[in-house]
PDB file of C-alpha atoms in Angstrom:
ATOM      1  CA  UNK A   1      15.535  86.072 -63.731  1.00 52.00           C
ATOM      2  CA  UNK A   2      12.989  88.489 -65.597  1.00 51.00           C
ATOM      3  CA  UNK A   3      10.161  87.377 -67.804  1.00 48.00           C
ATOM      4  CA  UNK A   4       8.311  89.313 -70.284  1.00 47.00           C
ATOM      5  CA  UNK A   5       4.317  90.257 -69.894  1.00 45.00           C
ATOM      6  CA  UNK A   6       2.978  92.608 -72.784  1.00 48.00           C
ATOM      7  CA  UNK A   7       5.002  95.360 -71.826  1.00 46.00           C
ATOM      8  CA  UNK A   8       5.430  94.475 -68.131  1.00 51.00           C
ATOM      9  CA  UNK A   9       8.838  93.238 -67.252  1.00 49.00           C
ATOM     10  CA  UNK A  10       8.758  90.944 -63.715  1.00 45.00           C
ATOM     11  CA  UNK A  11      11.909  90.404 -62.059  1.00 50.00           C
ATOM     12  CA  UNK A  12      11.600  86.674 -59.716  1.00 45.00           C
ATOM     13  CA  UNK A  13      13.211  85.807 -56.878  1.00 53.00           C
ATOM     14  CA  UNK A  14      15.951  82.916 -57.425  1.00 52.00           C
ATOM     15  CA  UNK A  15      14.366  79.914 -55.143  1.00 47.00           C
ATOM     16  CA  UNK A  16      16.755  79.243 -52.197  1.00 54.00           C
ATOM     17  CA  UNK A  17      18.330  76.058 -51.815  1.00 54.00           C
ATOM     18  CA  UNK A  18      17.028  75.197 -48.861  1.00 53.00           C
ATOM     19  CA  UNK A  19      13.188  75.405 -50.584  1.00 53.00           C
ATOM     20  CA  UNK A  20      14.105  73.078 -53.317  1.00 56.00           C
ATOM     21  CA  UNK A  21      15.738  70.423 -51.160  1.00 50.00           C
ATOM     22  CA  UNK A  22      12.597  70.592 -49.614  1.00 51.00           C
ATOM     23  CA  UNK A  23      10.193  70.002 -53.112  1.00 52.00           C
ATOM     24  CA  UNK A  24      12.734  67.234 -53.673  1.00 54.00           C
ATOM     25  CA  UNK A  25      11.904  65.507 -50.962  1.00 52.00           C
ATOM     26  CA  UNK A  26       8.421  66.125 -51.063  1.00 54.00           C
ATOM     27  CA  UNK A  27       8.595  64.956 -54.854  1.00 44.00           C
ATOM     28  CA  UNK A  28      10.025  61.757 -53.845  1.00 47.00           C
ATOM     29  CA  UNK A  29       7.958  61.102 -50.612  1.00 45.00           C
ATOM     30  CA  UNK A  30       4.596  61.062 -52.911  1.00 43.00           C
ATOM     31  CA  UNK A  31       6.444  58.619 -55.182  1.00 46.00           C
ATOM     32  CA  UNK A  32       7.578  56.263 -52.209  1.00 42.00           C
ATOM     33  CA  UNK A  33       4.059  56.549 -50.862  1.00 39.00           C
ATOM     34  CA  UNK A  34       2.177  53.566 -53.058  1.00 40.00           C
ATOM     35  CA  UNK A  35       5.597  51.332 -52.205  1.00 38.00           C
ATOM     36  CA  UNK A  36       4.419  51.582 -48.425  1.00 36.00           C
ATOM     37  CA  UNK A  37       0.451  51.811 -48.737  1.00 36.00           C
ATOM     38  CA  UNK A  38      -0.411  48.615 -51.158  1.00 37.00           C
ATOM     39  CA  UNK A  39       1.267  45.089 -50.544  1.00 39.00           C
ATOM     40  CA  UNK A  40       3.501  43.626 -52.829  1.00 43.00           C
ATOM     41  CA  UNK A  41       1.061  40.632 -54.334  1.00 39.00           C
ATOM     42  CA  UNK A  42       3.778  39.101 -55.842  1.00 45.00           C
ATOM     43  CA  UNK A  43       5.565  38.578 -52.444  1.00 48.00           C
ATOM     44  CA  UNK A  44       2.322  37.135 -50.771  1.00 44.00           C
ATOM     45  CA  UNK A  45       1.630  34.952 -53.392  1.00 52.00           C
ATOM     46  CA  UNK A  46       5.176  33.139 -52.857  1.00 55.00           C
ATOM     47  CA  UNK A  47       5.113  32.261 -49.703  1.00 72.00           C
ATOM     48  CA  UNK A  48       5.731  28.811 -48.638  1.00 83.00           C
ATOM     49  CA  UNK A  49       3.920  27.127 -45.847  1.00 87.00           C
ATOM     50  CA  UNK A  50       4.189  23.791 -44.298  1.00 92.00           C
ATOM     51  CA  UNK A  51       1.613  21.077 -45.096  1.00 93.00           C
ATOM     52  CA  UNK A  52      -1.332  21.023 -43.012  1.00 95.00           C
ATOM     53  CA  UNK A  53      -0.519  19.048 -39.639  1.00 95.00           C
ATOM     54  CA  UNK A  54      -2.286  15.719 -39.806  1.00 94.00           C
ATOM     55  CA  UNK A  55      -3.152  15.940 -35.948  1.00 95.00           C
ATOM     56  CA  UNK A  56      -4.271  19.725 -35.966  1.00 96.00           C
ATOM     57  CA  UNK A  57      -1.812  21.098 -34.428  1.00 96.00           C
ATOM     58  CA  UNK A  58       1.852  22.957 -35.442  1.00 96.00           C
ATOM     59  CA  UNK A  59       3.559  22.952 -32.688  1.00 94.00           C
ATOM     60  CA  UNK A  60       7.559  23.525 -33.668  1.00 88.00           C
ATOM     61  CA  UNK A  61       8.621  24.789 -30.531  1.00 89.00           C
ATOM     62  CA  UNK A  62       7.163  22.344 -28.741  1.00 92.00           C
ATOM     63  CA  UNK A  63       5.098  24.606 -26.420  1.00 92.00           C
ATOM     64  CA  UNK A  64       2.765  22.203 -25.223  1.00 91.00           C
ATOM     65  CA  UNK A  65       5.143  19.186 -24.779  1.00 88.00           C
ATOM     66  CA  UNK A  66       5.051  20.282 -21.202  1.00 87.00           C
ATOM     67  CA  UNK A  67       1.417  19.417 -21.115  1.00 90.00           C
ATOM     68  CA  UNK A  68       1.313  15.973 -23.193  1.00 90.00           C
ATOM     69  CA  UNK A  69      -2.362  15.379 -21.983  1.00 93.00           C
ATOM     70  CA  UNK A  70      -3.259  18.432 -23.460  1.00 94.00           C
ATOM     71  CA  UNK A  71      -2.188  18.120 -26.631  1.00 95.00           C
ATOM     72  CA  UNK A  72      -3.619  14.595 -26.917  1.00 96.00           C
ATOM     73  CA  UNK A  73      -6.665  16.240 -26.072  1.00 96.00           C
ATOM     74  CA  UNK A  74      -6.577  19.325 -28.463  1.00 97.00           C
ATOM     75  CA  UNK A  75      -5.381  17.150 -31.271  1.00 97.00           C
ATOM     76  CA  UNK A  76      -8.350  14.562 -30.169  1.00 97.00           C
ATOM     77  CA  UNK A  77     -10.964  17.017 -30.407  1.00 97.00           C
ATOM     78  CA  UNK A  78     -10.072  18.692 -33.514  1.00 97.00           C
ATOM     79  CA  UNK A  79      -9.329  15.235 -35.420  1.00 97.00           C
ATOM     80  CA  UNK A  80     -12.957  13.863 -34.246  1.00 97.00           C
ATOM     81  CA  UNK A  81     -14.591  17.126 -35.571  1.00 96.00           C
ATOM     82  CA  UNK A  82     -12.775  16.710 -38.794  1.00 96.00           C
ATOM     83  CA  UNK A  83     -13.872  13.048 -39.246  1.00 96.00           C
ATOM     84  CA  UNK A  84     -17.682  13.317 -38.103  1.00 95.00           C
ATOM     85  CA  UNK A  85     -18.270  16.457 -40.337  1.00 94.00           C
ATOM     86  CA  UNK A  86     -15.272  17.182 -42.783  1.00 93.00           C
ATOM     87  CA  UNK A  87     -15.002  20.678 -40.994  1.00 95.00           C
ATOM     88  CA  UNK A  88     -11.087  21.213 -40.406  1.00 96.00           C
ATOM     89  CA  UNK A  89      -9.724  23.041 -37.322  1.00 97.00           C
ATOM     90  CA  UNK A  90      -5.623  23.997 -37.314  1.00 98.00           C
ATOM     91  CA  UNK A  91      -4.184  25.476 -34.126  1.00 97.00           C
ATOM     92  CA  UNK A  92      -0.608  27.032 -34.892  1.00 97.00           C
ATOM     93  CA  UNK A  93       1.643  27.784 -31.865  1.00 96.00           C
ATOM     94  CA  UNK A  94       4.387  30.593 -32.656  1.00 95.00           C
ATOM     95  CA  UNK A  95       6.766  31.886 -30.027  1.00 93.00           C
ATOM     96  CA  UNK A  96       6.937  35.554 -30.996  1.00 93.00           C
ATOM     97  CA  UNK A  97       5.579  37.391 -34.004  1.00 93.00           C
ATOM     98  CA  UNK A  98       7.977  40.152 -35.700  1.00 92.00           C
ATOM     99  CA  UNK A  99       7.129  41.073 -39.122  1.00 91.00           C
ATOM    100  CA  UNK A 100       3.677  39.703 -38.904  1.00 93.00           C
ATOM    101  CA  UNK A 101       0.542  39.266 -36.609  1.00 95.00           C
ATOM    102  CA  UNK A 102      -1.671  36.765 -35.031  1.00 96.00           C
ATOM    103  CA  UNK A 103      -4.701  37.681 -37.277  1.00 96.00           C
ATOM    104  CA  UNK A 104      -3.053  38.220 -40.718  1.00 95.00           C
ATOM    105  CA  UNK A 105      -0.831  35.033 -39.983  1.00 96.00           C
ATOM    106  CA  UNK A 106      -4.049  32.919 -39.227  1.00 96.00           C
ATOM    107  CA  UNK A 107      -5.301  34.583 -42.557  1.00 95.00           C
ATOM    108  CA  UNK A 108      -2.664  33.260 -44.817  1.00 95.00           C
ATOM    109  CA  UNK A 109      -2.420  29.953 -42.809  1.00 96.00           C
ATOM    110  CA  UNK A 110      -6.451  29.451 -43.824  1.00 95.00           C
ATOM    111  CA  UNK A 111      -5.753  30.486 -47.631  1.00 93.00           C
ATOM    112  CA  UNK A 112      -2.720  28.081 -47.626  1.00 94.00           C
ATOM    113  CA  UNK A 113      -4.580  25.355 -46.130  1.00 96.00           C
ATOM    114  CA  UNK A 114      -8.321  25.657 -46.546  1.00 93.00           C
ATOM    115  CA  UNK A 115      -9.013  27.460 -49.631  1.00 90.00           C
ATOM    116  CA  UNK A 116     -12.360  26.044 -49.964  1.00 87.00           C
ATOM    117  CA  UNK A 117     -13.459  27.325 -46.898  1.00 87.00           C
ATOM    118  CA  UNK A 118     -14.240  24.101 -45.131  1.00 91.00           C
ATOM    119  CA  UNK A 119     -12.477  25.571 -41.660  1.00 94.00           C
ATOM    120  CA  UNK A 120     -10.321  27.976 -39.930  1.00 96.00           C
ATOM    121  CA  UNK A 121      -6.857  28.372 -38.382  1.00 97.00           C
ATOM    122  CA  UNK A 122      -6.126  29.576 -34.825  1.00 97.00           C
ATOM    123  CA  UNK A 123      -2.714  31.251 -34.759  1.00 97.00           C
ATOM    124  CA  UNK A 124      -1.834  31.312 -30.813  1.00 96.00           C
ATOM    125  CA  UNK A 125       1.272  33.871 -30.000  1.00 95.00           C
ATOM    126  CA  UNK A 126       3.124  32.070 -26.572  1.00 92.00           C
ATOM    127  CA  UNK A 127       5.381  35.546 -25.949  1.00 90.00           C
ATOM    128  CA  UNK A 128       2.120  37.713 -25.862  1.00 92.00           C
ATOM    129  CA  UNK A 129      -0.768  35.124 -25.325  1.00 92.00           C
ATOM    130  CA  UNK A 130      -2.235  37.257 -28.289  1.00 94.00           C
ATOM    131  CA  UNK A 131      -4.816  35.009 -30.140  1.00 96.00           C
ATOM    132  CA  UNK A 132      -5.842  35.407 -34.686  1.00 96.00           C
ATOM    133  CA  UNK A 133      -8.625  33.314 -36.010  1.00 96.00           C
ATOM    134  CA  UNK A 134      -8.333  32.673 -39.902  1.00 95.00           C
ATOM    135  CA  UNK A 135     -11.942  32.150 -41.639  1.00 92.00           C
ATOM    136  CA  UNK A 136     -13.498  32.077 -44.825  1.00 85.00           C
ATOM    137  CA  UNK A 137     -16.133  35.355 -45.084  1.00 80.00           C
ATOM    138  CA  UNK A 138     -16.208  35.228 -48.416  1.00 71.00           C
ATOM    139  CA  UNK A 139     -17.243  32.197 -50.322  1.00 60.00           C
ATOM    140  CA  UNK A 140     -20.827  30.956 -50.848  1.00 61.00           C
ATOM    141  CA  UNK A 141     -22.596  28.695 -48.274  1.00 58.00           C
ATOM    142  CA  UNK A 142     -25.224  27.736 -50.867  1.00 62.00           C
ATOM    143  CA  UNK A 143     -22.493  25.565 -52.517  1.00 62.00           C
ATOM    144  CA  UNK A 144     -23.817  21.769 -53.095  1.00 59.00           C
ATOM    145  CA  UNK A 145     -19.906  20.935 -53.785  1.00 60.00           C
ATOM    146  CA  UNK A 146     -18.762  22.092 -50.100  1.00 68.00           C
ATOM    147  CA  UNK A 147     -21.288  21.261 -47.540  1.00 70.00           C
ATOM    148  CA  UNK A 148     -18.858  21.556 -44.936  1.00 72.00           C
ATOM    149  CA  UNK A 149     -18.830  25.323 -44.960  1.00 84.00           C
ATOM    150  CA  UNK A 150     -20.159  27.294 -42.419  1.00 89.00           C
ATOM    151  CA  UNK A 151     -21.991  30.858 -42.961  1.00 89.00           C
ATOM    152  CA  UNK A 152     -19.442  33.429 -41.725  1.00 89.00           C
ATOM    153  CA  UNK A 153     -22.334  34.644 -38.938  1.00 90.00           C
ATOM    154  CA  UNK A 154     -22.701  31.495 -37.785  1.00 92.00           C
ATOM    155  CA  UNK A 155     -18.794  31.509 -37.559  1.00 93.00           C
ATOM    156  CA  UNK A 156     -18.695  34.641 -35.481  1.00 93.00           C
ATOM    157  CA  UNK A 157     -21.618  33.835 -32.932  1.00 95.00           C
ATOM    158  CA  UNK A 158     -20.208  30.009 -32.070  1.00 96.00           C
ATOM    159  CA  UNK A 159     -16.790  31.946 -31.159  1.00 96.00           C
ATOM    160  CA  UNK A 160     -18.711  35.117 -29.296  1.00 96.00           C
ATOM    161  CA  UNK A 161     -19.532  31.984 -26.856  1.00 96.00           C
ATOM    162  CA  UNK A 162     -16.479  30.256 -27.020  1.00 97.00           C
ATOM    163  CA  UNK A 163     -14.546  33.673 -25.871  1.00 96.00           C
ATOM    164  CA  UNK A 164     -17.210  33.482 -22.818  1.00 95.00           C
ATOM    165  CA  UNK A 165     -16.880  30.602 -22.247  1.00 95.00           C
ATOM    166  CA  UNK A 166     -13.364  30.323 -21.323  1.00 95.00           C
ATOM    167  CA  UNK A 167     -10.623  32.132 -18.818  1.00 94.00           C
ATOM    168  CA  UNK A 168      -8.015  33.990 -20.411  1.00 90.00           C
ATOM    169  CA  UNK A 169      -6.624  34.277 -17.304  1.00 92.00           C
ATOM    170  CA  UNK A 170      -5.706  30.595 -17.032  1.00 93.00           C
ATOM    171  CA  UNK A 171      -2.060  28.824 -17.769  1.00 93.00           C
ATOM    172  CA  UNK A 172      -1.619  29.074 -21.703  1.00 93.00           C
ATOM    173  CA  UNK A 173      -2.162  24.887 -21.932  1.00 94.00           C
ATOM    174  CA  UNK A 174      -5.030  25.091 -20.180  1.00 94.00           C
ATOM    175  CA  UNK A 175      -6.659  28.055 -21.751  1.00 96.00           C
ATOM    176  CA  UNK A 176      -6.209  26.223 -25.444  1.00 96.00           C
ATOM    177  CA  UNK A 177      -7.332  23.097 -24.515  1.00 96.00           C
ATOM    178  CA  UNK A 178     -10.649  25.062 -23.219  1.00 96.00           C
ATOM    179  CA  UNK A 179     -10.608  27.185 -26.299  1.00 97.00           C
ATOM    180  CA  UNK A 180     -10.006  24.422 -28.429  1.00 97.00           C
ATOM    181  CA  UNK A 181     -12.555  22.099 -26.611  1.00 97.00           C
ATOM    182  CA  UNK A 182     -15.518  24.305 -26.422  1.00 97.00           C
ATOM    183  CA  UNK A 183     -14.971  25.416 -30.324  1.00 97.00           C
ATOM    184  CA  UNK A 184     -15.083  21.821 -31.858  1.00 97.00           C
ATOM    185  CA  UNK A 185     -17.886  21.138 -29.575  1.00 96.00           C
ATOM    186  CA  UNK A 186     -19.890  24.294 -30.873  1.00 96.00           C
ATOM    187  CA  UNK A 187     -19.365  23.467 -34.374  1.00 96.00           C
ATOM    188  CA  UNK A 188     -20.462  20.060 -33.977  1.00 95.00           C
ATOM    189  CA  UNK A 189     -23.551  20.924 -32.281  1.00 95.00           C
ATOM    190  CA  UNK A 190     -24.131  23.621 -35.227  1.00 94.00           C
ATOM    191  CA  UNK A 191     -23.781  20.779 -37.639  1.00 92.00           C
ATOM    192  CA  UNK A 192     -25.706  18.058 -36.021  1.00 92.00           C
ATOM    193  CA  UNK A 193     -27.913  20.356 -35.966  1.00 90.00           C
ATOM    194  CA  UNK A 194     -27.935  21.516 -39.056  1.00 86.00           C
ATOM    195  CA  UNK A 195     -28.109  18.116 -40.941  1.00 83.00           C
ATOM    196  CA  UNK A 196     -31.220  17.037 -38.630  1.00 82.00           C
ATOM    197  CA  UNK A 197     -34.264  17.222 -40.443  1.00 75.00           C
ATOM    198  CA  UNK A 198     -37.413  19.037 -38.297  1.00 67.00           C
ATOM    199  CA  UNK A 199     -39.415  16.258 -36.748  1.00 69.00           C
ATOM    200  CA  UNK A 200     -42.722  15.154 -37.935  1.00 61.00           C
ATOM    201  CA  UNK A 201     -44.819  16.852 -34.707  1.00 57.00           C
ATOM    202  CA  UNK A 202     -42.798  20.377 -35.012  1.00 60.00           C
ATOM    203  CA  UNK A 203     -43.886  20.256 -39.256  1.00 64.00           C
ATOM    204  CA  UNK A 204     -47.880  19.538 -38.114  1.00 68.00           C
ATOM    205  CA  UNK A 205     -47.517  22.236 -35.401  1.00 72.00           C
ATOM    206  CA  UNK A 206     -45.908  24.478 -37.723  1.00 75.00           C
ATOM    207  CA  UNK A 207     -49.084  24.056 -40.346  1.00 72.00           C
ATOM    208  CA  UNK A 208     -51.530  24.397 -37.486  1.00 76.00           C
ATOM    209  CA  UNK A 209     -50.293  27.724 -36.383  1.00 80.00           C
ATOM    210  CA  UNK A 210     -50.492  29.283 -40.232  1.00 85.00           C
ATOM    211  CA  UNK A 211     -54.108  27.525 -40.947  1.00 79.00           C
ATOM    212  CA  UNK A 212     -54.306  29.391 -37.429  1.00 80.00           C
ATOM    213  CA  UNK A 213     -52.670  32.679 -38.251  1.00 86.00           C
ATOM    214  CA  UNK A 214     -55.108  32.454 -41.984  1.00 87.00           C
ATOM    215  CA  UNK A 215     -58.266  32.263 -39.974  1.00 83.00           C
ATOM    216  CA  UNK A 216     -57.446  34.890 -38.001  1.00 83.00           C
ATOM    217  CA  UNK A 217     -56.318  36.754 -40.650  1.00 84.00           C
ATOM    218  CA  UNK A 218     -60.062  36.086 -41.964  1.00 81.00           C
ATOM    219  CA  UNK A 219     -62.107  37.039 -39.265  1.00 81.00           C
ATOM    220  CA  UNK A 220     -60.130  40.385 -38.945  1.00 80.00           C
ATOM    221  CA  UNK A 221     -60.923  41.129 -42.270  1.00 81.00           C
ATOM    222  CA  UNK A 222     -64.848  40.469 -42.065  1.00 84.00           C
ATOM    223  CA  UNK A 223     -64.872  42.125 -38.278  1.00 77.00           C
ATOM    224  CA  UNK A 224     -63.725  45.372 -39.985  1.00 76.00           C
ATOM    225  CA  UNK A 225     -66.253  44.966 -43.057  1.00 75.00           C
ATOM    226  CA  UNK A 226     -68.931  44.609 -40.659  1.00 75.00           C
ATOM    227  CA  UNK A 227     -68.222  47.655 -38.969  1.00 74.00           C
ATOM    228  CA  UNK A 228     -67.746  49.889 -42.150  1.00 71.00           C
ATOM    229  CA  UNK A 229     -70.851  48.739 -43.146  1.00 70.00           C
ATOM    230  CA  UNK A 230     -72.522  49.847 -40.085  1.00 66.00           C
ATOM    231  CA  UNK A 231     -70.651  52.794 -39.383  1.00 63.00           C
ATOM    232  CA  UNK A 232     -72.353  53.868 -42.827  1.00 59.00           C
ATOM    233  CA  UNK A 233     -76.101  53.123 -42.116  1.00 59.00           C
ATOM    234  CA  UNK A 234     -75.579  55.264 -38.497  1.00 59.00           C
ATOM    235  CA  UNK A 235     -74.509  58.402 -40.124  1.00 57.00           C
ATOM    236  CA  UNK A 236     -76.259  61.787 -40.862  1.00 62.00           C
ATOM    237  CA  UNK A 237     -79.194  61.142 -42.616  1.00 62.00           C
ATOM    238  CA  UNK A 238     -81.267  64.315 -44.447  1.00 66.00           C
ATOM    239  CA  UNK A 239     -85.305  64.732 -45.098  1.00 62.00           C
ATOM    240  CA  UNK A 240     -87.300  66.754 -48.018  1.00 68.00           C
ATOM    241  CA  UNK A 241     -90.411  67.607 -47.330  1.00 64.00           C
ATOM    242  CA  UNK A 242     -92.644  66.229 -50.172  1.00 65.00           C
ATOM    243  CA  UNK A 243     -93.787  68.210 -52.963  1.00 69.00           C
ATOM    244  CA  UNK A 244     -97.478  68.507 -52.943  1.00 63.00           C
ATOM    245  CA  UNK A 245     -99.799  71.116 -54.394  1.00 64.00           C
ATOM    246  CA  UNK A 246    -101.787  73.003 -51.782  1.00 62.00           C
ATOM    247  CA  UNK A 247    -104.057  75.880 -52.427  1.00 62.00           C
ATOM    248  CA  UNK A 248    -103.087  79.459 -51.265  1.00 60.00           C
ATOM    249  CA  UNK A 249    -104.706  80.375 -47.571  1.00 63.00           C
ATOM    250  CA  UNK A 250    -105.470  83.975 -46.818  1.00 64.00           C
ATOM    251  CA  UNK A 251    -103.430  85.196 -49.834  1.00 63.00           C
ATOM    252  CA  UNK A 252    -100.499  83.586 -48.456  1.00 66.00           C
ATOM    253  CA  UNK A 253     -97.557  83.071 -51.297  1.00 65.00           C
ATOM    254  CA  UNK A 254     -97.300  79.192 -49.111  1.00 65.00           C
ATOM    255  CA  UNK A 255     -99.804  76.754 -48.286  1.00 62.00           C
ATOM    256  CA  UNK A 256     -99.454  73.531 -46.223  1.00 62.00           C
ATOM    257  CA  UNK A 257    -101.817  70.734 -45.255  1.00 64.00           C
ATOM    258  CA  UNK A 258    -101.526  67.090 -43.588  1.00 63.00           C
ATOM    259  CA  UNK A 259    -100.647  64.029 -45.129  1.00 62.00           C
ATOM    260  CA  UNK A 260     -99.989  60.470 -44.072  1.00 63.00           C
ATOM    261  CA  UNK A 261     -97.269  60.324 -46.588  1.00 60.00           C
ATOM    262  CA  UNK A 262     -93.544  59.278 -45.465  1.00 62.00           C
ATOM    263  CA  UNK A 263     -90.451  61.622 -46.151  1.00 56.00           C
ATOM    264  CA  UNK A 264     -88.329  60.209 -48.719  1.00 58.00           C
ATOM    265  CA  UNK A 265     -84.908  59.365 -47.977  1.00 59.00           C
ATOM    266  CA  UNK A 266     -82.133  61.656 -50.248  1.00 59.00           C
ATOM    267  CA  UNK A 267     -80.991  59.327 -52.524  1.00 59.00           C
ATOM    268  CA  UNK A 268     -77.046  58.132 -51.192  1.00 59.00           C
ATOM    269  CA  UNK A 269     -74.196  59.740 -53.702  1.00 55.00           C
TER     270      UNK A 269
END
């Protein structure tokens, strides 16, 4: 192949075979790329989930109906919680997880579920004893129309304790009916908390300690008036000597004489 430059003919190279099967692939590698990188919304959005389990718990493989009194109890719990403070807890056993995980399972369980945020969803993995918590971190506390929500910090210190608090270690029934246990209990301290108003005593002692704090505040600021003020009288003063007419002494060009006059001060800038 030649190509034509001014006067300059260049002669190329024909490009191998092997090189362009090469920027084929390449070529079609870049185009493949967004396929793998972004999900397929479409697919997400069709999904179909059970209903929400009216006792808490979904439970298809019947993991924990060796452990009856356990269930009763987790179920119990998570029921009670829902009733006292209209803050939903789901616990989802699955055998194995293929195509999916704990976490993002748990994530699409709360979305299905609680889209308003007023709970989450524990997805609990039997083959791997791997553990996904699904939670709202997104919507808005301030809410008047969903009191129920909890602040997503809040969220993440009451289950900090709860993972102390229990023994992964321990048989799986017993290790979710401690995990389960110790969470509803958190959240319904947080909220009885929460709707308590501040007794009368703590409100006066809170108003004592800012007249307090004010005062202080007050005397600080005088204290440190005070001593500008005399930090200003104590400093260098200067003298002139007066200016009064004297006659000459032995033809000297200066005179000087007593007087019972006082120095006057140099007048402050």
């Amino acid at each position: 192949m030649r190509l034509v430059f001014g006067c300059r003919i260049v002669k190329l190279r024909p490009v191998s075979n092997g090189l362009r099967y090469l920027a084929t692939g390449m070529v079609a590698a870049f185009m493949a790329l967004p396929c793998f990188g972004q999900p397929n919304l479409d697919e997400t959005a069709s999904k179909e989930f059970p209903k929400a389990p009216p006792n808490g718990v979904l439970d298809v493989t019947r993991f924990l109906s060796r452990d009856s009194k356990a269930l009763h109890e987790i179920s119990d719990s998570i029921q009670k919680l829902a009733q006292d403070h209209d803050f939903h807890i789901y616990l989802v056993i699955e055998p194995v997880l293929i195509a999916t995980t704990p976490q993002e399972l748990a994530a699409d369980y709360r979305q299905a579920w609680l889209p308003g945020g007023n709970g989450l969803v524990i997805v609990f993995e039997a083959d791997s004893r791997r553990m996904g918590i699904g939670q709202d971190i997104t919507g808005d506390v301030t809410d008047p129309g969903n009191p129920a929500r909890v602040p997503a910090f809040e969220t993440a210190a009451i289950l900090q304790k709860v993972y102390a608090a229990v023994n992964p270690t321990e048989a799986p029934e017993a290790y979710l009916k401690a995990f389960v246990g110790n969470l509803t209990g958190e959240f319904g301290t947080y909220f009885v908390h929460r709707n308590t108003p501040p007794p009368s005593a703590r409100s006066v002692k809170t108003v004592l300690v800012i007249v307090g704090t004010i005062s202080l505040l007050g005397l600080g600021a005088i204290g440190v008036g005070s001593m500008l003020r005399h930090s200003g009288m104590h400093g260098p003063r200067s003298f002139r000597f007066p200016k009064v007419d004297r006659p000459e002494r032995l033809a000297a060009p200066c005179g000087a004489a007593v007087t019972s006059r006082r120095f006057a001060l140099k007048p402050r800038a």
